[in-house]
Amino acid sequence: VSVAAGADYCLALKANGSLWAWGSDESGGFGYDAPGGFVRGFYAFAVPVGTNATWQSVFAYGESSFGVRTDGTLWAWGDNTDSVLGVGTNYMNTNLVILPTQVGTASNWVKVIATPKNYALGIQSDGSLWAWGTTTLPSYVRAGYTQTNLAVPVTPSPMQVNISGPWVSAGFHPTTGNATFLRADGTIWAVTPHAADYSNWQVYESYFQNQFTNSSSLYNLLIGFGATPDEALAYITGQFYEIRSEERRVGKECRSR
């Protein structure tokens, strides 16, 4: 039905709801309950993920794996560096979570996206956006997180991002890890790049809204050629950051003259 690719392994969801893995399992990304316990190595054949055949979607990033079951609950396994799996305080000092472990208690998860910077984002069916791991995203637990307290907190469980949606998707730049978020009204949002204030957000309406509301936009052209909404968003996000980087470089050169 669907396939997700991690760093050196693949996860595949069958029509009967069972989940399978193969490739190189170095950090528990398989979620394989191997006889005798976890063994690092290469698997040239598919092995089952856990024993519960009720999966409806699967996501993999690096050595971290996520799956949503048919009951809407979210599960995670694999590399838990900086609590990127979101499986709670009991695993904060555990970098490897070998078997699927439930993330929070909600039963309305839709998708998960993990960034290269060790934090993850989740979207629930009501359009709410959640974050966990080493994240600077503003949430309801950030009351004391000010310009005088710039240490990036580790959030071991999902916390709701404190800005209204409903949210549709999210993407991140493949090298910087900077994330952008697509809202249902077609606007794209991101955390301000000003390093001294992580509590502010900004909306890139001038560039992004046209990408989603204009029928001849690059976004819609990509969709027309068969790209998924997430793929189209990720591509445009990458383009945006390249444009912003070039603007900053040119600006510096002009100021230096």
PDB file of C-alpha atoms in Angstrom:
ATOM      1  CA  VAL A   1       0.000   0.000   0.000  1.00  0.00           C
ATOM      2  CA  SER A   2       2.789   2.452   0.919  1.00  0.00           C
ATOM      3  CA  VAL A   3       6.536   2.563   1.547  1.00  0.00           C
ATOM      4  CA  ALA A   4       8.661   4.856   3.738  1.00  0.00           C
ATOM      5  CA  ALA A   5      12.449   5.077   3.505  1.00  0.00           C
ATOM      6  CA  GLY A   6      14.782   5.752   6.422  1.00  0.00           C
ATOM      7  CA  ALA A   7      18.530   6.306   6.243  1.00  0.00           C
ATOM      8  CA  ASP A   8      19.414   2.753   5.174  1.00  0.00           C
ATOM      9  CA  TYR A   9      16.172   0.841   5.484  1.00  0.00           C
ATOM     10  CA  CYS A  10      12.621   0.659   4.175  1.00  0.00           C
ATOM     11  CA  LEU A  11       9.246   0.193   5.845  1.00  0.00           C
ATOM     12  CA  ALA A  12       6.365  -1.198   3.797  1.00  0.00           C
ATOM     13  CA  LEU A  13       2.684  -1.301   4.675  1.00  0.00           C
ATOM     14  CA  LYS A  14       0.654  -4.177   3.244  1.00  0.00           C
ATOM     15  CA  ALA A  15      -3.035  -4.051   2.361  1.00  0.00           C
ATOM     16  CA  ASN A  16      -3.833  -6.295   5.345  1.00  0.00           C
ATOM     17  CA  GLY A  17      -2.427  -3.660   7.735  1.00  0.00           C
ATOM     18  CA  SER A  18       0.811  -5.477   8.556  1.00  0.00           C
ATOM     19  CA  LEU A  19       4.092  -3.541   8.527  1.00  0.00           C
ATOM     20  CA  TRP A  20       7.426  -4.905   7.287  1.00  0.00           C
ATOM     21  CA  ALA A  21      11.047  -3.713   7.247  1.00  0.00           C
ATOM     22  CA  TRP A  22      14.297  -4.533   5.470  1.00  0.00           C
ATOM     23  CA  GLY A  23      17.745  -3.054   4.924  1.00  0.00           C
ATOM     24  CA  SER A  24      20.274  -1.993   7.571  1.00  0.00           C
ATOM     25  CA  ASP A  25      18.971  -1.806  11.143  1.00  0.00           C
ATOM     26  CA  GLU A  26      21.519   0.133  13.195  1.00  0.00           C
ATOM     27  CA  SER A  27      19.294   2.007  15.653  1.00  0.00           C
ATOM     28  CA  GLY A  28      16.118  -0.018  15.974  1.00  0.00           C
ATOM     29  CA  GLY A  29      14.321   1.651  13.069  1.00  0.00           C
ATOM     30  CA  PHE A  30      12.836  -1.720  12.091  1.00  0.00           C
ATOM     31  CA  GLY A  31      10.825  -2.183  15.265  1.00  0.00           C
ATOM     32  CA  TYR A  32      11.573  -5.869  14.825  1.00  0.00           C
ATOM     33  CA  ASP A  33      11.017  -8.124  17.825  1.00  0.00           C
ATOM     34  CA  ALA A  34      13.968 -10.364  16.968  1.00  0.00           C
ATOM     35  CA  PRO A  35      14.390 -13.689  18.760  1.00  0.00           C
ATOM     36  CA  GLY A  36      16.950 -13.134  21.493  1.00  0.00           C
ATOM     37  CA  GLY A  37      16.657  -9.331  21.349  1.00  0.00           C
ATOM     38  CA  PHE A  38      17.828  -6.492  19.131  1.00  0.00           C
ATOM     39  CA  VAL A  39      20.735  -7.268  16.784  1.00  0.00           C
ATOM     40  CA  ARG A  40      22.318  -4.611  14.580  1.00  0.00           C
ATOM     41  CA  GLY A  41      22.849  -5.732  11.028  1.00  0.00           C
ATOM     42  CA  PHE A  42      21.644  -5.961   7.448  1.00  0.00           C
ATOM     43  CA  TYR A  43      18.434  -7.781   6.580  1.00  0.00           C
ATOM     44  CA  ALA A  44      18.083  -8.787   2.931  1.00  0.00           C
ATOM     45  CA  PHE A  45      14.547 -10.021   3.586  1.00  0.00           C
ATOM     46  CA  ALA A  46      11.480  -8.359   5.061  1.00  0.00           C
ATOM     47  CA  VAL A  47      10.827  -8.827   8.779  1.00  0.00           C
ATOM     48  CA  PRO A  48       7.635  -7.862  10.640  1.00  0.00           C
ATOM     49  CA  VAL A  49       7.378  -4.645  12.650  1.00  0.00           C
ATOM     50  CA  GLY A  50       5.922  -5.655  16.011  1.00  0.00           C
ATOM     51  CA  THR A  51       3.003  -8.085  15.915  1.00  0.00           C
ATOM     52  CA  ASN A  52       0.016  -5.747  15.598  1.00  0.00           C
ATOM     53  CA  ALA A  53      -1.406  -5.778  12.055  1.00  0.00           C
ATOM     54  CA  THR A  54      -3.480  -2.607  12.373  1.00  0.00           C
ATOM     55  CA  TRP A  55      -1.286   0.045  10.742  1.00  0.00           C
ATOM     56  CA  GLN A  56      -2.735   2.623   8.366  1.00  0.00           C
ATOM     57  CA  SER A  57       0.286   4.843   7.610  1.00  0.00           C
ATOM     58  CA  VAL A  58       4.028   4.858   8.202  1.00  0.00           C
ATOM     59  CA  PHE A  59       6.781   7.504   8.226  1.00  0.00           C
ATOM     60  CA  ALA A  60      10.579   7.174   8.481  1.00  0.00           C
ATOM     61  CA  TYR A  61      13.286   9.840   8.856  1.00  0.00           C
ATOM     62  CA  GLY A  62      16.936   9.018   9.431  1.00  0.00           C
ATOM     63  CA  GLU A  63      16.912   6.148  11.927  1.00  0.00           C
ATOM     64  CA  SER A  64      13.569   7.148  13.477  1.00  0.00           C
ATOM     65  CA  SER A  65      10.278   5.502  12.536  1.00  0.00           C
ATOM     66  CA  PHE A  66       6.650   6.481  13.144  1.00  0.00           C
ATOM     67  CA  GLY A  67       3.391   4.724  12.424  1.00  0.00           C
ATOM     68  CA  VAL A  68      -0.296   5.556  12.825  1.00  0.00           C
ATOM     69  CA  ARG A  69      -2.585   2.625  13.616  1.00  0.00           C
ATOM     70  CA  THR A  70      -6.130   2.288  12.360  1.00  0.00           C
ATOM     71  CA  ASP A  71      -7.394   3.475  15.748  1.00  0.00           C
ATOM     72  CA  GLY A  72      -5.612   6.828  15.170  1.00  0.00           C
ATOM     73  CA  THR A  73      -2.918   6.314  17.811  1.00  0.00           C
ATOM     74  CA  LEU A  74       0.681   7.248  17.021  1.00  0.00           C
ATOM     75  CA  TRP A  75       3.626   4.920  17.673  1.00  0.00           C
ATOM     76  CA  ALA A  76       7.375   5.438  17.328  1.00  0.00           C
ATOM     77  CA  TRP A  77      10.600   3.413  17.476  1.00  0.00           C
ATOM     78  CA  GLY A  78      14.274   3.607  16.548  1.00  0.00           C
ATOM     79  CA  ASP A  79      16.682   6.488  17.218  1.00  0.00           C
ATOM     80  CA  ASN A  80      15.405   8.626  20.111  1.00  0.00           C
ATOM     81  CA  THR A  81      18.236  11.173  20.253  1.00  0.00           C
ATOM     82  CA  ASP A  82      16.950  14.372  21.909  1.00  0.00           C
ATOM     83  CA  SER A  83      13.554  12.686  22.438  1.00  0.00           C
ATOM     84  CA  VAL A  84      12.749  12.980  18.722  1.00  0.00           C
ATOM     85  CA  LEU A  85      10.353  10.017  19.029  1.00  0.00           C
ATOM     86  CA  GLY A  86       8.159  11.800  21.560  1.00  0.00           C
ATOM     87  CA  VAL A  87       7.571   8.676  23.638  1.00  0.00           C
ATOM     88  CA  GLY A  88       7.727  10.433  27.004  1.00  0.00           C
ATOM     89  CA  THR A  89       9.967  11.109  29.988  1.00  0.00           C
ATOM     90  CA  ASN A  90      10.602   7.408  30.683  1.00  0.00           C
ATOM     91  CA  TYR A  91      12.720   7.302  27.512  1.00  0.00           C
ATOM     92  CA  MET A  92      14.510  10.674  27.776  1.00  0.00           C
ATOM     93  CA  ASN A  93      17.826   8.978  28.597  1.00  0.00           C
ATOM     94  CA  THR A  94      17.314   6.214  26.036  1.00  0.00           C
ATOM     95  CA  ASN A  95      18.647   6.792  22.530  1.00  0.00           C
ATOM     96  CA  LEU A  96      17.257   3.517  21.197  1.00  0.00           C
ATOM     97  CA  VAL A  97      13.619   2.441  21.378  1.00  0.00           C
ATOM     98  CA  ILE A  98      13.575  -1.002  19.832  1.00  0.00           C
ATOM     99  CA  LEU A  99       9.844  -1.781  19.652  1.00  0.00           C
ATOM    100  CA  PRO A 100       6.859   0.414  18.685  1.00  0.00           C
ATOM    101  CA  THR A 101       5.952   2.612  21.669  1.00  0.00           C
ATOM    102  CA  GLN A 102       2.900   4.839  21.861  1.00  0.00           C
ATOM    103  CA  VAL A 103       3.355   8.607  21.492  1.00  0.00           C
ATOM    104  CA  GLY A 104       1.032  10.401  23.911  1.00  0.00           C
ATOM    105  CA  THR A 105      -2.574   9.267  24.276  1.00  0.00           C
ATOM    106  CA  ALA A 106      -4.362  10.989  21.363  1.00  0.00           C
ATOM    107  CA  SER A 107      -6.207   8.865  18.812  1.00  0.00           C
ATOM    108  CA  ASN A 108      -6.593  11.303  15.921  1.00  0.00           C
ATOM    109  CA  TRP A 109      -3.119  11.549  14.386  1.00  0.00           C
ATOM    110  CA  VAL A 110      -2.839  12.088  10.632  1.00  0.00           C
ATOM    111  CA  LYS A 111       0.864  12.487   9.838  1.00  0.00           C
ATOM    112  CA  VAL A 112       4.326  13.008  11.280  1.00  0.00           C
ATOM    113  CA  ILE A 113       7.368  14.804   9.894  1.00  0.00           C
ATOM    114  CA  ALA A 114      10.790  14.631  11.576  1.00  0.00           C
ATOM    115  CA  THR A 115      13.538  17.113  10.715  1.00  0.00           C
ATOM    116  CA  PRO A 116      17.328  16.629  10.510  1.00  0.00           C
ATOM    117  CA  LYS A 117      17.641  18.787  13.646  1.00  0.00           C
ATOM    118  CA  ASN A 118      16.166  16.231  16.054  1.00  0.00           C
ATOM    119  CA  TYR A 119      12.634  17.423  16.460  1.00  0.00           C
ATOM    120  CA  ALA A 120       9.375  16.175  15.035  1.00  0.00           C
ATOM    121  CA  LEU A 121       6.046  17.649  13.995  1.00  0.00           C
ATOM    122  CA  GLY A 122       2.652  15.995  14.033  1.00  0.00           C
ATOM    123  CA  ILE A 123      -0.717  16.997  12.639  1.00  0.00           C
ATOM    124  CA  GLN A 124      -3.975  15.729  14.088  1.00  0.00           C
ATOM    125  CA  SER A 125      -7.299  15.336  12.284  1.00  0.00           C
ATOM    126  CA  ASP A 126      -8.647  18.577  13.783  1.00  0.00           C
ATOM    127  CA  GLY A 127      -5.817  20.499  12.059  1.00  0.00           C
ATOM    128  CA  SER A 128      -3.842  21.115  15.246  1.00  0.00           C
ATOM    129  CA  LEU A 129      -0.037  21.167  15.009  1.00  0.00           C
ATOM    130  CA  TRP A 130       2.179  19.471  17.609  1.00  0.00           C
ATOM    131  CA  ALA A 131       5.936  19.414  18.215  1.00  0.00           C
ATOM    132  CA  TRP A 132       8.397  17.429  20.316  1.00  0.00           C
ATOM    133  CA  GLY A 133      12.118  16.756  20.641  1.00  0.00           C
ATOM    134  CA  THR A 134      14.663  19.577  20.670  1.00  0.00           C
ATOM    135  CA  THR A 135      12.265  22.185  19.374  1.00  0.00           C
ATOM    136  CA  THR A 136      12.111  25.971  19.466  1.00  0.00           C
ATOM    137  CA  LEU A 137       8.509  26.042  18.266  1.00  0.00           C
ATOM    138  CA  PRO A 138       6.233  28.073  20.545  1.00  0.00           C
ATOM    139  CA  SER A 139       3.864  25.971  22.608  1.00  0.00           C
ATOM    140  CA  TYR A 140       1.766  26.368  25.699  1.00  0.00           C
ATOM    141  CA  VAL A 141       4.674  25.176  27.878  1.00  0.00           C
ATOM    142  CA  ARG A 142       7.006  27.965  26.721  1.00  0.00           C
ATOM    143  CA  ALA A 143       5.821  30.647  29.179  1.00  0.00           C
ATOM    144  CA  GLY A 144       9.320  31.092  30.653  1.00  0.00           C
ATOM    145  CA  TYR A 145      11.144  30.710  27.347  1.00  0.00           C
ATOM    146  CA  THR A 146      12.311  34.300  26.699  1.00  0.00           C
ATOM    147  CA  GLN A 147      15.244  36.192  25.277  1.00  0.00           C
ATOM    148  CA  THR A 148      17.087  35.677  28.557  1.00  0.00           C
ATOM    149  CA  ASN A 149      16.540  31.929  28.477  1.00  0.00           C
ATOM    150  CA  LEU A 150      17.758  30.754  25.091  1.00  0.00           C
ATOM    151  CA  ALA A 151      18.644  27.159  25.953  1.00  0.00           C
ATOM    152  CA  VAL A 152      16.662  24.979  23.553  1.00  0.00           C
ATOM    153  CA  PRO A 153      14.350  22.815  25.668  1.00  0.00           C
ATOM    154  CA  VAL A 154      13.875  19.105  25.085  1.00  0.00           C
ATOM    155  CA  THR A 155      10.194  18.225  24.897  1.00  0.00           C
ATOM    156  CA  PRO A 156       9.817  14.444  25.362  1.00  0.00           C
ATOM    157  CA  SER A 157       6.086  14.339  24.506  1.00  0.00           C
ATOM    158  CA  PRO A 158       3.907  16.149  21.950  1.00  0.00           C
ATOM    159  CA  MET A 159       3.014  19.747  22.849  1.00  0.00           C
ATOM    160  CA  GLN A 160       0.573  21.821  20.827  1.00  0.00           C
ATOM    161  CA  VAL A 161       2.114  24.652  18.826  1.00  0.00           C
ATOM    162  CA  ASN A 162       0.633  27.907  20.025  1.00  0.00           C
ATOM    163  CA  ILE A 163      -0.748  29.356  16.791  1.00  0.00           C
ATOM    164  CA  SER A 164      -4.157  28.649  15.308  1.00  0.00           C
ATOM    165  CA  GLY A 165      -4.666  26.442  12.261  1.00  0.00           C
ATOM    166  CA  PRO A 166      -6.073  24.369  10.898  1.00  0.00           C
ATOM    167  CA  TRP A 167      -2.779  23.036   9.564  1.00  0.00           C
ATOM    168  CA  VAL A 168      -2.567  20.895   6.445  1.00  0.00           C
ATOM    169  CA  SER A 169       1.080  19.931   6.078  1.00  0.00           C
ATOM    170  CA  ALA A 170       4.661  20.849   6.898  1.00  0.00           C
ATOM    171  CA  GLY A 171       8.035  20.597   5.230  1.00  0.00           C
ATOM    172  CA  PHE A 172      11.652  21.283   6.039  1.00  0.00           C
ATOM    173  CA  HIS A 173      14.801  22.253   4.218  1.00  0.00           C
ATOM    174  CA  PRO A 174      16.894  19.084   3.670  1.00  0.00           C
ATOM    175  CA  THR A 175      20.146  20.561   4.976  1.00  0.00           C
ATOM    176  CA  THR A 176      19.278  23.374   7.388  1.00  0.00           C
ATOM    177  CA  GLY A 177      16.295  21.679   8.995  1.00  0.00           C
ATOM    178  CA  ASN A 178      14.323  24.944   8.924  1.00  0.00           C
ATOM    179  CA  ALA A 179      10.627  24.122   8.860  1.00  0.00           C
ATOM    180  CA  THR A 180       7.674  25.791   7.178  1.00  0.00           C
ATOM    181  CA  PHE A 181       4.000  25.037   7.744  1.00  0.00           C
ATOM    182  CA  LEU A 182       1.062  25.055   5.341  1.00  0.00           C
ATOM    183  CA  ARG A 183      -2.221  26.314   6.767  1.00  0.00           C
ATOM    184  CA  ALA A 184      -5.637  25.523   5.293  1.00  0.00           C
ATOM    185  CA  ASP A 185      -6.039  29.114   4.045  1.00  0.00           C
ATOM    186  CA  GLY A 186      -3.048  28.619   1.722  1.00  0.00           C
ATOM    187  CA  THR A 187      -0.570  30.652   3.772  1.00  0.00           C
ATOM    188  CA  ILE A 188       2.835  29.359   4.824  1.00  0.00           C
ATOM    189  CA  TRP A 189       4.235  30.075   8.288  1.00  0.00           C
ATOM    190  CA  ALA A 190       7.641  29.684   9.917  1.00  0.00           C
ATOM    191  CA  VAL A 191       9.441  30.547  13.120  1.00  0.00           C
ATOM    192  CA  THR A 192      11.172  33.898  12.851  1.00  0.00           C
ATOM    193  CA  PRO A 193      14.877  33.615  11.935  1.00  0.00           C
ATOM    194  CA  HIS A 194      15.722  36.141  14.676  1.00  0.00           C
ATOM    195  CA  ALA A 195      17.745  33.921  17.003  1.00  0.00           C
ATOM    196  CA  ALA A 196      16.982  35.941  20.124  1.00  0.00           C
ATOM    197  CA  ASP A 197      13.249  35.423  20.039  1.00  0.00           C
ATOM    198  CA  TYR A 198      11.850  31.960  19.381  1.00  0.00           C
ATOM    199  CA  SER A 199       8.331  32.940  20.470  1.00  0.00           C
ATOM    200  CA  ASN A 200       7.465  34.901  17.315  1.00  0.00           C
ATOM    201  CA  TRP A 201       6.124  33.589  14.040  1.00  0.00           C
ATOM    202  CA  GLN A 202       6.005  35.227  10.657  1.00  0.00           C
ATOM    203  CA  VAL A 203       3.890  34.554   7.594  1.00  0.00           C
ATOM    204  CA  TYR A 204       5.421  34.548   4.128  1.00  0.00           C
ATOM    205  CA  GLU A 205       2.272  35.572   2.289  1.00  0.00           C
ATOM    206  CA  SER A 206       3.892  37.538  -0.533  1.00  0.00           C
ATOM    207  CA  TYR A 207       5.872  34.561  -1.792  1.00  0.00           C
ATOM    208  CA  PHE A 208       3.922  31.543  -0.677  1.00  0.00           C
ATOM    209  CA  GLN A 209       0.244  32.394  -0.963  1.00  0.00           C
ATOM    210  CA  ASN A 210       0.597  32.775  -4.713  1.00  0.00           C
ATOM    211  CA  GLN A 211       2.151  29.311  -4.821  1.00  0.00           C
ATOM    212  CA  PHE A 212      -1.036  27.747  -3.513  1.00  0.00           C
ATOM    213  CA  THR A 213      -3.892  29.976  -4.734  1.00  0.00           C
ATOM    214  CA  ASN A 214      -2.750  30.578  -8.312  1.00  0.00           C
ATOM    215  CA  SER A 215      -3.803  27.755 -10.649  1.00  0.00           C
ATOM    216  CA  SER A 216      -0.630  28.185 -12.716  1.00  0.00           C
ATOM    217  CA  SER A 217       1.668  28.220  -9.670  1.00  0.00           C
ATOM    218  CA  LEU A 218       4.626  25.894  -9.342  1.00  0.00           C
ATOM    219  CA  TYR A 219       2.799  24.044  -6.560  1.00  0.00           C
ATOM    220  CA  ASN A 220      -0.173  23.198  -8.762  1.00  0.00           C
ATOM    221  CA  LEU A 221       2.066  22.360 -11.711  1.00  0.00           C
ATOM    222  CA  LEU A 222       3.943  19.865  -9.538  1.00  0.00           C
ATOM    223  CA  ILE A 223       0.630  18.354  -8.411  1.00  0.00           C
ATOM    224  CA  GLY A 224      -0.421  18.106 -12.048  1.00  0.00           C
ATOM    225  CA  PHE A 225       2.722  16.150 -12.846  1.00  0.00           C
ATOM    226  CA  GLY A 226       1.951  13.624 -10.118  1.00  0.00           C
ATOM    227  CA  ALA A 227       3.750  15.019  -7.065  1.00  0.00           C
ATOM    228  CA  THR A 228       2.060  14.568  -3.710  1.00  0.00           C
ATOM    229  CA  PRO A 229       1.094  17.720  -1.753  1.00  0.00           C
ATOM    230  CA  ASP A 230       3.908  17.007   0.721  1.00  0.00           C
ATOM    231  CA  GLU A 231       6.458  16.626  -2.094  1.00  0.00           C
ATOM    232  CA  ALA A 232       5.332  19.865  -3.749  1.00  0.00           C
ATOM    233  CA  LEU A 233       5.444  21.732  -0.441  1.00  0.00           C
ATOM    234  CA  ALA A 234       8.917  20.410   0.385  1.00  0.00           C
ATOM    235  CA  TYR A 235      10.232  21.466  -3.040  1.00  0.00           C
ATOM    236  CA  ILE A 236       8.821  24.980  -2.747  1.00  0.00           C
ATOM    237  CA  THR A 237      10.116  25.235   0.816  1.00  0.00           C
ATOM    238  CA  GLY A 238      13.617  24.404  -0.433  1.00  0.00           C
ATOM    239  CA  GLN A 239      13.301  26.993  -3.187  1.00  0.00           C
ATOM    240  CA  PHE A 240      12.193  29.602  -0.686  1.00  0.00           C
ATOM    241  CA  TYR A 241      15.181  29.075   1.584  1.00  0.00           C
ATOM    242  CA  GLU A 242      17.528  29.241  -1.395  1.00  0.00           C
ATOM    243  CA  ILE A 243      15.955  32.553  -2.403  1.00  0.00           C
ATOM    244  CA  ARG A 244      16.181  33.909   1.153  1.00  0.00           C
ATOM    245  CA  SER A 245      19.841  32.816   1.424  1.00  0.00           C
ATOM    246  CA  GLU A 246      20.666  34.569  -1.832  1.00  0.00           C
ATOM    247  CA  GLU A 247      18.883  37.729  -0.656  1.00  0.00           C
ATOM    248  CA  ARG A 248      20.944  37.749   2.542  1.00  0.00           C
ATOM    249  CA  ARG A 249      24.198  37.181   0.614  1.00  0.00           C
ATOM    250  CA  VAL A 250      23.465  40.028  -1.827  1.00  0.00           C
ATOM    251  CA  GLY A 251      22.407  42.265   1.056  1.00  0.00           C
ATOM    252  CA  LYS A 252      25.678  41.663   2.868  1.00  0.00           C
ATOM    253  CA  GLU A 253      27.673  42.431  -0.271  1.00  0.00           C
ATOM    254  CA  CYS A 254      25.764  45.680  -0.815  1.00  0.00           C
ATOM    255  CA  ARG A 255      26.262  46.766   2.802  1.00  0.00           C
ATOM    256  CA  SER A 256      29.984  45.955   2.653  1.00  0.00           C
ATOM    257  CA  ARG A 257      30.351  48.339  -0.286  1.00  0.00           C
TER     258      ARG A 257
END
